[in-house]
Coordinates of C-alpha atoms in Angstrom, one line a residue:
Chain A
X1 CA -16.6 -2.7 31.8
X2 CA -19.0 0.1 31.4
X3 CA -16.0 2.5 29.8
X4 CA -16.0 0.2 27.2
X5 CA -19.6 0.1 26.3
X6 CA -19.9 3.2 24.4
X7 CA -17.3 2.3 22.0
X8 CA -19.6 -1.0 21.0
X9 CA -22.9 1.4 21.0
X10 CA -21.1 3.6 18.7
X11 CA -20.4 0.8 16.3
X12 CA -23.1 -1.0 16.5
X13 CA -25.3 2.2 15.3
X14 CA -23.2 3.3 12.2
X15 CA -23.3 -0.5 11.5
X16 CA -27.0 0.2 11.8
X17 CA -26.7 3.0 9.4
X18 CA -24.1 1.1 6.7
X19 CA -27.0 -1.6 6.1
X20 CA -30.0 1.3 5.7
X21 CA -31.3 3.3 3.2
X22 CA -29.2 6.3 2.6
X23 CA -31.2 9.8 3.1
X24 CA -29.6 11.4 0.2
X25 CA -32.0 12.9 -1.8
X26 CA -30.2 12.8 -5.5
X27 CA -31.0 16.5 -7.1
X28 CA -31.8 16.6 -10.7
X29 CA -32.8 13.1 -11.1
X30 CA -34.8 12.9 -7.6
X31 CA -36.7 16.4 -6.1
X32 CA -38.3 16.7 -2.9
X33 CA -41.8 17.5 -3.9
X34 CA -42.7 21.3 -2.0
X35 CA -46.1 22.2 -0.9
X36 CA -47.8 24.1 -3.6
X37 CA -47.9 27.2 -0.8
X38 CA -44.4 27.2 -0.7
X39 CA -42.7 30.5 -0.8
X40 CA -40.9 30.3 -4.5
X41 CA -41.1 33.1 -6.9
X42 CA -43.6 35.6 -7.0
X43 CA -46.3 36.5 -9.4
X44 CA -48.0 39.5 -10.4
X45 CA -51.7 39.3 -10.4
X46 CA -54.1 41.0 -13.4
X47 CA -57.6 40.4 -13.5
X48 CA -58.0 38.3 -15.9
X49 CA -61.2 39.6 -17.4
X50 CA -59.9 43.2 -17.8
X51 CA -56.4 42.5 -17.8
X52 CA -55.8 45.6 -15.7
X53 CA -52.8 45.3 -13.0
X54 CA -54.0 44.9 -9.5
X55 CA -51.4 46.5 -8.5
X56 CA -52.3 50.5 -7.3
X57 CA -48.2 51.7 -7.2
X58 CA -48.2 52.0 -3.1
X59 CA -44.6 50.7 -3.5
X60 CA -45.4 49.1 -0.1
X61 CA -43.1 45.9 -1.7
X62 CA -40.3 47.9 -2.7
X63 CA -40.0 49.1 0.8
X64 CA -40.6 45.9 2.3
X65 CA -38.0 43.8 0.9
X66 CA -34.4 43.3 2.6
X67 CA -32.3 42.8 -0.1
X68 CA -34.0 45.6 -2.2
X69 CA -34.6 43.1 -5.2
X70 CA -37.9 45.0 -6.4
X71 CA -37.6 48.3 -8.4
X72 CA -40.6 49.8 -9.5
X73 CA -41.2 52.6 -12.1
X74 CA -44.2 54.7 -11.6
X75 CA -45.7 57.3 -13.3
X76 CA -48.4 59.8 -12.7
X77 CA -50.5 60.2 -15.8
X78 CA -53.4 62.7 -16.3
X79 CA -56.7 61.7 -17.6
X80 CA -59.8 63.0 -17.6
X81 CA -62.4 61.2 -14.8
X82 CA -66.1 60.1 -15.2
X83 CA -66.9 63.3 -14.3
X84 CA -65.0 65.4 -16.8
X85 CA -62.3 67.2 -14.4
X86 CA -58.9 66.1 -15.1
X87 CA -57.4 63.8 -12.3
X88 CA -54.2 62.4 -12.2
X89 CA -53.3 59.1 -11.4
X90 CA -50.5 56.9 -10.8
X91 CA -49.7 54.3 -13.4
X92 CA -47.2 51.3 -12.9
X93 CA -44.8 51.5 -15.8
X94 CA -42.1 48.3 -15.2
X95 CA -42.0 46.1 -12.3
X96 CA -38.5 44.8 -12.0
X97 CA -37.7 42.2 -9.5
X98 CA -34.2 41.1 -9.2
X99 CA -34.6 36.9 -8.4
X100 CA -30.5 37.4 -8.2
X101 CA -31.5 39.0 -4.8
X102 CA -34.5 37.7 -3.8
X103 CA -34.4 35.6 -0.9
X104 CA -38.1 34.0 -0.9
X105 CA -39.0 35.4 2.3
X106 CA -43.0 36.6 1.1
X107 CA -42.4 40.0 3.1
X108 CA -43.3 41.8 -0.5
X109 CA -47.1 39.2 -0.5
X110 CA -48.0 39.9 2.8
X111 CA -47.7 43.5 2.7
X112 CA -49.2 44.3 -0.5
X113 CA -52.6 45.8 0.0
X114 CA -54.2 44.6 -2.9
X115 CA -52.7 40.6 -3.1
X116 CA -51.2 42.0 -6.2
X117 CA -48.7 39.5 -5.6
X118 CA -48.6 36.1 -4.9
X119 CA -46.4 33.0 -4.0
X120 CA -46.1 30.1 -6.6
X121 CA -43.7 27.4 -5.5
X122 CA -41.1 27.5 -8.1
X123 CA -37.5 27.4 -7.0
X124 CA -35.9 26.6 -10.2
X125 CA -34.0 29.6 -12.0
X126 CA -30.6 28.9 -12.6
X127 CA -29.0 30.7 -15.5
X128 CA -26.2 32.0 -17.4
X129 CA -26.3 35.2 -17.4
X130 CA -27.3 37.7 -14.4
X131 CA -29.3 39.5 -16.7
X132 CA -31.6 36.2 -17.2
X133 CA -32.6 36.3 -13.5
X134 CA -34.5 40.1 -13.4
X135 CA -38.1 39.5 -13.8
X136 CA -40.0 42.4 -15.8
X137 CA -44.0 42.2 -15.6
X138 CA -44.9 40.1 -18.4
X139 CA -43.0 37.0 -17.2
X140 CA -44.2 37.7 -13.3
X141 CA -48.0 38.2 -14.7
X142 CA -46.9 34.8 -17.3
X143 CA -46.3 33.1 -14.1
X144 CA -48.9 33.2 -12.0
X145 CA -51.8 33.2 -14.7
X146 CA -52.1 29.8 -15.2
X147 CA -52.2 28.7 -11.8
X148 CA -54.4 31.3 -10.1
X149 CA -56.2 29.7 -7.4
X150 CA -59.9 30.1 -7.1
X151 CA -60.5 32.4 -4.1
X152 CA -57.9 35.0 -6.3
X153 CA -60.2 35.5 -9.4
X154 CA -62.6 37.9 -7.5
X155 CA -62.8 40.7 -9.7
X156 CA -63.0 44.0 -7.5
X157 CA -61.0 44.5 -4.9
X158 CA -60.4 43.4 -1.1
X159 CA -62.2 45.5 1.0
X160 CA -62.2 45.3 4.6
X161 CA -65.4 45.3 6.5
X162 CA -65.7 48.6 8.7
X163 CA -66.2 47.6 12.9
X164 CA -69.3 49.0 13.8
X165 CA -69.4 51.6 16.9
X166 CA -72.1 50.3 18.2
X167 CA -70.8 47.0 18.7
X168 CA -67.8 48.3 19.8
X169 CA -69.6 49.7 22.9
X170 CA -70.7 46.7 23.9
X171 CA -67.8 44.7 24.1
X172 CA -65.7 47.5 26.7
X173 CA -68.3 47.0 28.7
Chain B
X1 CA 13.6 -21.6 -28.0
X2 CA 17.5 -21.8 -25.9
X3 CA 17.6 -18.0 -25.5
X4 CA 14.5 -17.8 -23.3
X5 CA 15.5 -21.1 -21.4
X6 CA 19.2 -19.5 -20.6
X7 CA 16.6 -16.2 -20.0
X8 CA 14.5 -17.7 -17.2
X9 CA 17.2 -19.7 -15.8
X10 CA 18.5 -16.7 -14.4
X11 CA 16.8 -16.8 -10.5
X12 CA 17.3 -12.7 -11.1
X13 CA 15.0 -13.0 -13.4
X14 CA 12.4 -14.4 -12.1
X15 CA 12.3 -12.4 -9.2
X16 CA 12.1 -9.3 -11.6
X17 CA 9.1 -10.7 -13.1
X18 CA 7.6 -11.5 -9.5
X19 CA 8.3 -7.9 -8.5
X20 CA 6.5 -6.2 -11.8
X21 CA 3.9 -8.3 -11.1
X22 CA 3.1 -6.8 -7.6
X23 CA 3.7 -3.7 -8.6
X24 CA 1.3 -3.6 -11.7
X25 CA -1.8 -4.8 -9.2
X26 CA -0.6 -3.5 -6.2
X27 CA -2.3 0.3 -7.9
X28 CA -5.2 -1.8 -8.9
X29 CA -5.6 -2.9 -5.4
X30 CA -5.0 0.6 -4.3
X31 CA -8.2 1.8 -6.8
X32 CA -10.5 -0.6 -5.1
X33 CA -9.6 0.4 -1.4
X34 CA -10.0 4.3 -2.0
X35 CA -13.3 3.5 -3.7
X36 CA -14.1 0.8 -1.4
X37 CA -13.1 3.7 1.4
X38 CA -15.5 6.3 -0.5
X39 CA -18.8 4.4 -0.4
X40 CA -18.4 2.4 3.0
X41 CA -18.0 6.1 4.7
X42 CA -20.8 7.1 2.3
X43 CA -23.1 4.8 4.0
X44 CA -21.7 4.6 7.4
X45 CA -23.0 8.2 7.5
X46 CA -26.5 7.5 5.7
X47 CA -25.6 9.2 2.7
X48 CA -24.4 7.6 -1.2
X49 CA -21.0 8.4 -2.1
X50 CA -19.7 8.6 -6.1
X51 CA -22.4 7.8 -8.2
X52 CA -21.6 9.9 -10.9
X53 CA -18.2 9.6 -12.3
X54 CA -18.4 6.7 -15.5
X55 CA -22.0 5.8 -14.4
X56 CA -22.6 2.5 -11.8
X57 CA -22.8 4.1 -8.6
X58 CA -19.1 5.5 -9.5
X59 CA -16.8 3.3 -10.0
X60 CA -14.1 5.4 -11.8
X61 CA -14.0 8.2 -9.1
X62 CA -10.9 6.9 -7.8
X63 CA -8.9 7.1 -11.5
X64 CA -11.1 10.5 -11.7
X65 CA -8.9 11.4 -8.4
X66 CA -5.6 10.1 -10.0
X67 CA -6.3 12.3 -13.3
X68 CA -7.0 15.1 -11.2
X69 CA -3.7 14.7 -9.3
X70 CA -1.6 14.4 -12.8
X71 CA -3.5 17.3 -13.8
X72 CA -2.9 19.9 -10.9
X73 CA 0.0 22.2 -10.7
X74 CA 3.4 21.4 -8.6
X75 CA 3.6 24.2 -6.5
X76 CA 6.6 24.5 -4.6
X77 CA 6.4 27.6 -1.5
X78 CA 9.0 30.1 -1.9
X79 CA 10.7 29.3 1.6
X80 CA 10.8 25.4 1.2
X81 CA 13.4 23.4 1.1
X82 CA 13.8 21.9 -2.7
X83 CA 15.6 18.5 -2.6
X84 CA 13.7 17.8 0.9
X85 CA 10.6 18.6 -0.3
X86 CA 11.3 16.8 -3.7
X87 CA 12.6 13.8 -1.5
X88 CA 9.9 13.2 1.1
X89 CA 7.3 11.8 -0.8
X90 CA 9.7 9.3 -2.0
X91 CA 10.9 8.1 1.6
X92 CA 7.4 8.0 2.4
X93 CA 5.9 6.2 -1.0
X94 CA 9.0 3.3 -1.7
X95 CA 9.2 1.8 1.7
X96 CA 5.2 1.3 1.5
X97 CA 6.0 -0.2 -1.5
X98 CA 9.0 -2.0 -0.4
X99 CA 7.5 -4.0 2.4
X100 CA 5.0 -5.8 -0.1
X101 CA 8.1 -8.3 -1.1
X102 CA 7.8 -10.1 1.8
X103 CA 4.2 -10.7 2.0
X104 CA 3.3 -14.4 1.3
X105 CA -0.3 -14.5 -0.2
X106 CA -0.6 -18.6 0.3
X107 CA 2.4 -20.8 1.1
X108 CA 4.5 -20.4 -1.8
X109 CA 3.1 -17.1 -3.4
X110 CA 5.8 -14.6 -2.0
X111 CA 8.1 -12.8 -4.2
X112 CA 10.9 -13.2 -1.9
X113 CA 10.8 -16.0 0.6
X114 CA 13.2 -14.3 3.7
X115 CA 14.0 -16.2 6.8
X116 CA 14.3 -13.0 8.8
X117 CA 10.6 -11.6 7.1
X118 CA 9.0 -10.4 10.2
X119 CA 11.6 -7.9 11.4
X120 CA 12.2 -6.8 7.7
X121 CA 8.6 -5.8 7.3
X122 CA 9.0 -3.8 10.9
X123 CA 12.3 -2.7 10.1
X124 CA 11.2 -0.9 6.6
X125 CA 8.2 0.1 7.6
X126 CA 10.1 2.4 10.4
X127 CA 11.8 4.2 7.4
X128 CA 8.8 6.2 6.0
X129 CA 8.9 7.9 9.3
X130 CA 11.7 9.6 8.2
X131 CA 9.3 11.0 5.4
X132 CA 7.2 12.5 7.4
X133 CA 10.3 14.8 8.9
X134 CA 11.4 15.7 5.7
X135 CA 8.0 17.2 4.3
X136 CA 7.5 18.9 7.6
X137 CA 11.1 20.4 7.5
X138 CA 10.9 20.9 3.7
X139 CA 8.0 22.7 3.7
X140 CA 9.0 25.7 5.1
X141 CA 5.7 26.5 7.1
X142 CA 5.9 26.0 11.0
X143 CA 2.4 24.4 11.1
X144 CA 3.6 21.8 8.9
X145 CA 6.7 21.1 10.5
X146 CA 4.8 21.2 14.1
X147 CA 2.0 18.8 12.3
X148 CA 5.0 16.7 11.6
X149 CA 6.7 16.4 14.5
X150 CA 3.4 15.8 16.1
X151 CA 2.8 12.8 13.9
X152 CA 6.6 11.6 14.2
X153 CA 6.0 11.5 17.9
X154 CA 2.9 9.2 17.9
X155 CA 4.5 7.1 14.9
X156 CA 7.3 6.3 16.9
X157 CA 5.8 5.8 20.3
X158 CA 3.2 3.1 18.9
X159 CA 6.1 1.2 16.9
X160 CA 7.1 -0.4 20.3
X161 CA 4.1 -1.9 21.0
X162 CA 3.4 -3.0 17.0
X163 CA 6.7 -4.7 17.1
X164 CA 6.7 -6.2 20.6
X165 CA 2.7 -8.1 19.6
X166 CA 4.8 -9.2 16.6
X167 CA 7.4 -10.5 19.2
X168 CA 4.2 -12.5 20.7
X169 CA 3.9 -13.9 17.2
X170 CA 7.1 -14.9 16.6
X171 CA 7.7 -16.7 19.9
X172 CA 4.9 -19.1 19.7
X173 CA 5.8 -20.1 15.7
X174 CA 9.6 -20.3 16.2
X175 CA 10.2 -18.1 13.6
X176 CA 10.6 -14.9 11.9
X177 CA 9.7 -16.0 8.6
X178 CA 6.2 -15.7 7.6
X179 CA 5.6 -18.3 5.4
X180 CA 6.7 -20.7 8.3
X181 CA 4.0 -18.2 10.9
X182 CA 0.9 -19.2 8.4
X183 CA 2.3 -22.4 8.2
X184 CA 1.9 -23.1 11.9
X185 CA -2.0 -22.3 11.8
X186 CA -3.0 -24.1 9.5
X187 CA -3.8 -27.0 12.3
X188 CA -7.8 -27.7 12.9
X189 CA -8.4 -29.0 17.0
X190 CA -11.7 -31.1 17.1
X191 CA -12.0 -30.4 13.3
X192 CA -13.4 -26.7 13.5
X193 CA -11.8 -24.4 15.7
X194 CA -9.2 -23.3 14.2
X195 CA -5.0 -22.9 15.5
X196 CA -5.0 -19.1 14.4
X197 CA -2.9 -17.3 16.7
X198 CA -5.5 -14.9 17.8
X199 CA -6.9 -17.5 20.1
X200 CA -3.6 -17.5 22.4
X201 CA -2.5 -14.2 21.7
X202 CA -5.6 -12.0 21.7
X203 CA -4.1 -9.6 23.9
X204 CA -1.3 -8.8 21.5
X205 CA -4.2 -9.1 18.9
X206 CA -5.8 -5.9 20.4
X207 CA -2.2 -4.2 21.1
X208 CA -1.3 -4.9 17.4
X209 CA -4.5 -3.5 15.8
X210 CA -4.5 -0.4 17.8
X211 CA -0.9 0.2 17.3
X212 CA -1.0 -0.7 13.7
X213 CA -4.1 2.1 13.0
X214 CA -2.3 4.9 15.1
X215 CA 1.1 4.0 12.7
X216 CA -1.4 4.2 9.8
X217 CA -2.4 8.0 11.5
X218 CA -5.8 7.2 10.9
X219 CA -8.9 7.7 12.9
X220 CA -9.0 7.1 15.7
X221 CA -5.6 8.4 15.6
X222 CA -5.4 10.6 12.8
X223 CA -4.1 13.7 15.1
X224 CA -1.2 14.6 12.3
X225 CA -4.1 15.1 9.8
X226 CA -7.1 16.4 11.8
X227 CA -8.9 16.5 8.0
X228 CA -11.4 19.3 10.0
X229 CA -8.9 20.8 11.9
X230 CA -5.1 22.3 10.1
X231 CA -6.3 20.0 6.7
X232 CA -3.3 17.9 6.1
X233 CA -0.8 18.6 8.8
X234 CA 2.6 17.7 7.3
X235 CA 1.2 17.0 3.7
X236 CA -0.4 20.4 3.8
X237 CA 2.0 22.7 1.3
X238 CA 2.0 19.4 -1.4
X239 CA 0.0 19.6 -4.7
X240 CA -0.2 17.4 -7.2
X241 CA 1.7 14.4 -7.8
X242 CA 3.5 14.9 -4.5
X243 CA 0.5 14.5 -2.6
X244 CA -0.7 12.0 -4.7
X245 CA 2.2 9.8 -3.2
X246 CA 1.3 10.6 0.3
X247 CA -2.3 9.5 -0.5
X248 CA -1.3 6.5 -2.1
X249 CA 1.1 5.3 0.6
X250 CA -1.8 5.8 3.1
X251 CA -3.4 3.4 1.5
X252 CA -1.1 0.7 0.4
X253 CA -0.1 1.0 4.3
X254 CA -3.6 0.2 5.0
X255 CA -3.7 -2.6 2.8
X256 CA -0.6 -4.1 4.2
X257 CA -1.4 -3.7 7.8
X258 CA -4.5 -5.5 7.5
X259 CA -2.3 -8.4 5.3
X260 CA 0.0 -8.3 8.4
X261 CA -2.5 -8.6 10.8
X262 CA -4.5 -11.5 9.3
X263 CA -0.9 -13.3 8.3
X264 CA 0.5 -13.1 12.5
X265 CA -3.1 -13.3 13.6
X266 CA -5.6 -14.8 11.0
X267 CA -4.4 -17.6 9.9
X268 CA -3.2 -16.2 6.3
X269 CA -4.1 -18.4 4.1
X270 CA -5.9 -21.1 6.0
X271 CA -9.9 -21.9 5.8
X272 CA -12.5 -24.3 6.6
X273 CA -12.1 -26.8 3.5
X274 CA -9.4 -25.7 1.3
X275 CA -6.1 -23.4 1.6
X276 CA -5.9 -20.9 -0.7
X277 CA -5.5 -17.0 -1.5
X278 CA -9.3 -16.4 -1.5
X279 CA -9.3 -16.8 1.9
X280 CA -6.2 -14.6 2.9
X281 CA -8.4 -11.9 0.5
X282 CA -11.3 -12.5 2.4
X283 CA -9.6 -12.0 6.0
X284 CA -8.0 -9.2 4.4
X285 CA -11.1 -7.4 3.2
X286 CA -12.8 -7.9 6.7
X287 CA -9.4 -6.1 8.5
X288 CA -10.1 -3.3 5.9
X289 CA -13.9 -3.3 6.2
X290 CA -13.2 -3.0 10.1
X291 CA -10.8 -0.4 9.8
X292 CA -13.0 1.8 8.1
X293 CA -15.7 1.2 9.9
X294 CA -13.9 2.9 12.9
X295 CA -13.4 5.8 10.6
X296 CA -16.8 6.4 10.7
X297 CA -17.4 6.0 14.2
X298 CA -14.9 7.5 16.4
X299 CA -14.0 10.9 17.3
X300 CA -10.2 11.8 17.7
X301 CA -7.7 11.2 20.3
X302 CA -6.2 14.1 22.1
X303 CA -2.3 14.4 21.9
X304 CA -1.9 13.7 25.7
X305 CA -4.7 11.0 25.8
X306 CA -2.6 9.4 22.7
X307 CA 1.1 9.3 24.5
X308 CA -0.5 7.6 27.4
X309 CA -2.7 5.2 25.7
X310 CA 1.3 4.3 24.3
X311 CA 3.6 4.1 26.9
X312 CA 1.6 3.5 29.7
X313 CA -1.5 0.9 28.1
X314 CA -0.2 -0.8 25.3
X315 CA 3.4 -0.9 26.0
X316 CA 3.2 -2.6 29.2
X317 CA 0.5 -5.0 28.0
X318 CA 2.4 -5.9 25.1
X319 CA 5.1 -6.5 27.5
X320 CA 2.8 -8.9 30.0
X321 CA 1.5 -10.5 26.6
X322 CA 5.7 -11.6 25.5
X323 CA 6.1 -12.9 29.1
X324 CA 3.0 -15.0 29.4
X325 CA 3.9 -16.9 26.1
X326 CA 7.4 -17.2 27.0
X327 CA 6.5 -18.5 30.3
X328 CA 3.8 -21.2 28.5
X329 CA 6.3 -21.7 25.9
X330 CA 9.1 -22.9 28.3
X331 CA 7.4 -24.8 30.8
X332 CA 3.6 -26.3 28.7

């Protein structure tokens, strides 16, 4: 009788399953509540002292994204430095990111250089219109303002501690 | 007061009256199994089912399904055949309908009491076969009409075995009629195990419930549809109402296979304490409840697995099952 046996195991575990909870998860009435280091959207990052953008118009993001969602306007402005000789300078006019395209991967925050950008786990965006879903700066900087994390509010930059030569030595040999 | 006395005298007319009754709750009934069919599957596979549609857990999904079949448009392909494809969802629909008059519900609720009740039931039912043809020829698509030839062949073949474990039936009550068949079991030995002819017959039990769900094409057997497969098989080029009748006689053949199987099988209308309806409803909603539960288990037959498991497994037991009983019959 062991042909028959898988027939009663196979009833006996969707029997199982009839008389259990069900898995379903019901969407706008129930959500699964995400990490808060989820990849969602993305936010733009000013200090929030000076209220100047982090960002330094590398366009390292724009190249880094797959579906091309970011479109960035920069322009090169001439001013006059601390010193008095006239330097120009490259100034972020509109950062446009298209959330129509975007598809939450974090390439754009892990290859900006100056964590001008950062993940916030909001998922939500649905709307009416296409036009609804292209972020400019003001709602990206809106965004992540209120919910900037601690070790983000430094207020210079990153920078990257030099290896010394000398240690260097050391360790080849 | 002497006009409706000469009215109701009229045996015509109370047979009318019977009939309208039926077929006023037999949609009601048909309501309750597709949503009954919705959630059971829902949780069989760990997930809800309607909850949406009029609020509890969705309860009107199923008339949401009927207004959505009113509602569609009747498209009719450009190479069908018109009066066949207008025709076959009527040969298939009425005789589902038809075979509900001689169904006894307790021992005198039957709207027409026939001596020869059995072999009607199997004779009508063999009709809507026919249906099936027609909407395959009439739809002028050779996948339909090769879906429909598929499921004509594994109606047919499983009819011989469905009839003959009805055969089984009829021999040990004496009788074709089916009042008389539920009459016969209502017996008690030693005051609780009961004279249901399952206990004697459970070979043509098996035969009858496995031939009844491949008539039904339904899963296991549900080659001619193959939902994931070529969607609808014969019933694919329908919209509409027209479907809606195929859908509907799906159904209302469920129901009356599992009324069938607990009148020959079951006991009909007999229980512990009392005789009564409730229990025929009761037996009736476990056959359904079983049925479906299969639906959510099994995978599919293949075509050449399902022509043997006909001819050369259920056929011949059937036929070992009619010669024991008429052996115990004649000589115990």
């Amino acid at each position: 009788m062991s042909k028959g046996t898988g027939l009663i195991k196979g009833l006996a575990l969707t029997l199982r399953h009839f008389f259990s909870r069900s898995v379903t998860v019901q969407y706008p009435w129930e959500k699964i509540p995400i990490p808060a280091v989820s990849l969602g959207t993305v936010g733009l990052v000013i200090n929030p002292k000076t209220l100047e953008d982090r960002c330094s118009s590398c366009r390292q993001c724009e190249r880094n994204c797959p579906n091309q969602a970011i479109d960035l306007e920069i322009v090169t402005v001439e001013e006059t430095g601390s010193d008095g000789k006239p330097k120009k300078r490259r100034v972020l006019k509109s950062f446009r990111l298209d959330m129509g395209l975007c598809m939450f991967c974090g390439l754009c925050i892990e290859n900006c250089p100056e964590n001008a950008l950062i993940n916030l786990p909001d998922y939500e965006f649905a709307s009416y219109t296409k036009n609804d879903l292209v972020f400019d700066r003001e709602r990206m900087v809106g965004y992540s303002l209120p919910r900037m994390r601690e070790f983000w509010k430094e207020e210079e930059k990153v920078v990257m501690p030099e290896a010394k030569k000398g240690e260097e030595k050391e360790s080849e040999e | 007061m002497e006009a409706i006395r000469i009215f109701f005298s009229y045996p015509i007319t109370i047979l009318i009256i019977k009939i309208l009754v039926i077929y006023l709750i037999l949609p009601l009934i048909l309501l309750v199994i597709i949503y009954a069919e919705l959630k059971i599957l829902a949780h069989i596979q760990h997930r809800l089912g309607p909850m949406v549609t009029g609020g509890f857990h969705g309860w009107l999904q199923p008339v949401a399904d009927g207004l959505k079949f009113f509602l569609k448009e009747d498209i009719i392909p450009t190479a069908a055949d018109k009066w066949i494809f207008f025709l076959a969802p009527l040969v298939f629909l009425i005789p589902a309908f038809m075979v509900f008059v001689a169904l006894p519900i307790s021992g005198y609720l039957v709207v027409e009491n026939m001596d020869l009740g059995l072999f009607y039931v199997i004779a009508i039912a063999a009709v809507a076969v026919i249906g099936l043809v027609m909407a395959g020829w009439g739809s002028g698509n050779k996948y339909s009409l090769m879906g429909s030839l598929r499921a004509v062949a594994q109606v047919i073949s499983y009819e011989l075995p469905l009839a003959i474990s009805a055969i089984g039936v009829a021999m040990m009550a004496g009788s074709l009629n089916l009042i008389t068949i539920g009459q016969k079991q209502s017996v008690w030995w030693f005051g609780f195990i009961p004279s249901w002819y399952v206990i004697p017959q459970f070979i043509g039990f098996a035969v009858f419930l496995i031939a009844g769900l491949a008539e039904l094409t339904r899963i296991p057997f549900d080659l001619p549809q193959a939902d994931s497969e070529i969607v609808e098989g014969p019933h694919v080029e329908y919209s509409g109402m027209k479907f809606a009748f195929f859908y509907f006689a799906e159904y209302l053949n469920l129901v009356f296979l599992a009324a069938m199987i607990t009148v020959l099988y079951l006991g009909a209308w007999n229980g512990p304490f009392f005789a009564s309806p409730i229990w025929f409803l009761i037996k009736m909603g476990l056959i359904i409840f079983f049925i479906m539960w299969l639906r959510g288990t099994f995978p599919r037959i293949r075509p050449d697995q399902l022509m043997e498991y006909s001819w050369k497994i259920l056929l011949p037991l059937s036929l070992l099952n009619i010669l024991v009983t008429g052996i115990f019959k004649v000589y115990f």
